[in-house]
């Protein structure tokens, strides 16, 4: 919710936000509606993109219902697709702050 609450700050800094999840589109739609999320939520049901980006949470066993979830984190990407910064965490309770992302 912190991203949505600060969306105007990102836009003012010419930063566009999107999020990727292993959840299906229907789940993301309900989540977006419930929390008034207006930035794109990208569905990667088979975690193919998550794997290609190297952010598959390897602490979750394949038999677990959450298998496929990415590590929480952030990619900062220029318009040409160049990754200029990234940070990811093993603990789902840890997230980058908005101030940290803007720096």
Short mmCIF file of C-alpha atoms in Angstrom, two decimals:
data_model
loop_
_atom_site.label_atom_id
_atom_site.label_comp_id
_atom_site.label_asym_id
_atom_site.label_seq_id
_atom_site.Cartn_x
_atom_site.Cartn_y
_atom_site.Cartn_z
CA UNK A 1 0.00 0.00 0.00
CA UNK A 2 2.98 2.30 0.58
CA UNK A 3 3.66 2.41 -3.17
CA UNK A 4 0.09 3.46 -3.95
CA UNK A 5 0.08 6.03 -1.14
CA UNK A 6 3.22 7.61 -2.61
CA UNK A 7 2.45 7.16 -6.30
CA UNK A 8 2.35 10.91 -6.89
CA UNK A 9 5.91 11.26 -5.52
CA UNK A 10 7.15 8.58 -7.93
CA UNK A 11 5.33 10.16 -10.86
CA UNK A 12 6.71 13.60 -9.94
CA UNK A 13 10.20 12.02 -10.13
CA UNK A 14 9.31 10.46 -13.51
CA UNK A 15 9.31 6.94 -12.02
CA UNK A 16 6.67 4.43 -13.10
CA UNK A 17 5.68 1.62 -10.75
CA UNK A 18 4.58 -1.93 -11.52
CA UNK A 19 4.62 -5.12 -9.47
CA UNK A 20 4.98 -8.78 -10.44
CA UNK A 21 3.34 -11.68 -8.64
CA UNK A 22 2.82 -15.37 -9.16
CA UNK A 23 -0.89 -14.83 -8.46
CA UNK A 24 -3.43 -15.19 -11.28
CA UNK A 25 -4.99 -12.09 -12.84
CA UNK A 26 -8.28 -12.60 -10.97
CA UNK A 27 -6.51 -12.55 -7.59
CA UNK A 28 -4.54 -9.44 -8.55
CA UNK A 29 -7.72 -7.73 -9.76
CA UNK A 30 -9.43 -8.38 -6.40
CA UNK A 31 -6.34 -7.19 -4.52
CA UNK A 32 -6.13 -4.01 -6.62
CA UNK A 33 -9.81 -3.28 -6.12
CA UNK A 34 -9.70 -3.94 -2.37
CA UNK A 35 -6.64 -1.72 -1.84
CA UNK A 36 -7.33 0.88 -4.58
CA UNK A 37 -4.13 -0.02 -6.45
CA UNK A 38 -3.87 1.91 -9.71
CA UNK A 39 -0.39 0.89 -10.93
CA UNK A 40 0.01 -2.27 -13.05
CA UNK A 41 0.08 -5.63 -11.26
CA UNK A 42 1.68 -8.21 -13.53
CA UNK A 43 0.66 -11.86 -13.30
CA UNK A 44 3.38 -14.51 -13.70
CA UNK A 45 1.40 -17.63 -12.77
CA UNK A 46 4.13 -20.11 -13.73
CA UNK A 47 6.87 -17.85 -12.28
CA UNK A 48 8.73 -17.98 -15.60
CA UNK A 49 9.70 -14.31 -15.48
CA UNK A 50 10.42 -14.54 -11.76
CA UNK A 51 12.86 -17.39 -12.48
CA UNK A 52 14.46 -15.57 -15.42
CA UNK A 53 15.04 -12.53 -13.24
CA UNK A 54 16.66 -14.82 -10.63
CA UNK A 55 14.29 -13.75 -7.85
CA UNK A 56 12.43 -17.03 -7.16
CA UNK A 57 12.24 -17.44 -3.40
CA UNK A 58 14.34 -20.58 -2.94
CA UNK A 59 13.44 -20.80 0.77
CA UNK A 60 9.97 -22.10 -0.09
CA UNK A 61 9.80 -25.83 -0.96
CA UNK A 62 8.11 -26.91 -4.20
CA UNK A 63 5.30 -28.69 -2.34
CA UNK A 64 4.32 -25.52 -0.45
CA UNK A 65 1.31 -23.49 -1.71
CA UNK A 66 3.47 -20.35 -1.86
CA UNK A 67 6.06 -21.96 -4.11
CA UNK A 68 6.74 -19.62 -7.03
CA UNK A 69 6.66 -16.41 -5.04
CA UNK A 70 9.56 -14.03 -5.69
CA UNK A 71 11.88 -12.58 -3.09
CA UNK A 72 10.53 -9.16 -2.11
CA UNK A 73 12.49 -6.37 -3.69
CA UNK A 74 12.89 -3.70 -6.28
CA UNK A 75 14.40 -3.31 -9.74
CA UNK A 76 15.07 0.23 -10.92
CA UNK A 77 15.01 0.11 -14.73
CA UNK A 78 15.65 2.87 -17.25
CA UNK A 79 13.28 3.34 -20.18
CA UNK A 80 15.69 1.43 -22.44
CA UNK A 81 15.45 -1.63 -20.15
CA UNK A 82 18.82 -1.16 -18.45
CA UNK A 83 18.74 -2.19 -14.78
CA UNK A 84 20.41 0.60 -12.84
CA UNK A 85 19.79 -0.70 -9.30
CA UNK A 86 18.18 -3.62 -7.51
CA UNK A 87 17.63 -4.82 -3.98
CA UNK A 88 15.99 -8.04 -2.80
CA UNK A 89 15.47 -9.63 0.60
CA UNK A 90 15.02 -13.17 1.93
CA UNK A 91 12.49 -12.02 4.54
CA UNK A 92 9.03 -11.03 3.31
CA UNK A 93 8.75 -8.64 6.24
CA UNK A 94 11.54 -6.49 4.80
CA UNK A 95 10.82 -3.95 2.08
CA UNK A 96 12.55 -0.91 0.63
CA UNK A 97 11.12 2.36 1.89
CA UNK A 98 9.86 4.93 -0.59
CA UNK A 99 12.67 7.27 0.49
CA UNK A 100 15.21 4.50 -0.11
CA UNK A 101 13.86 3.82 -3.58
CA UNK A 102 13.97 7.49 -4.51
CA UNK A 103 17.60 7.79 -3.47
#
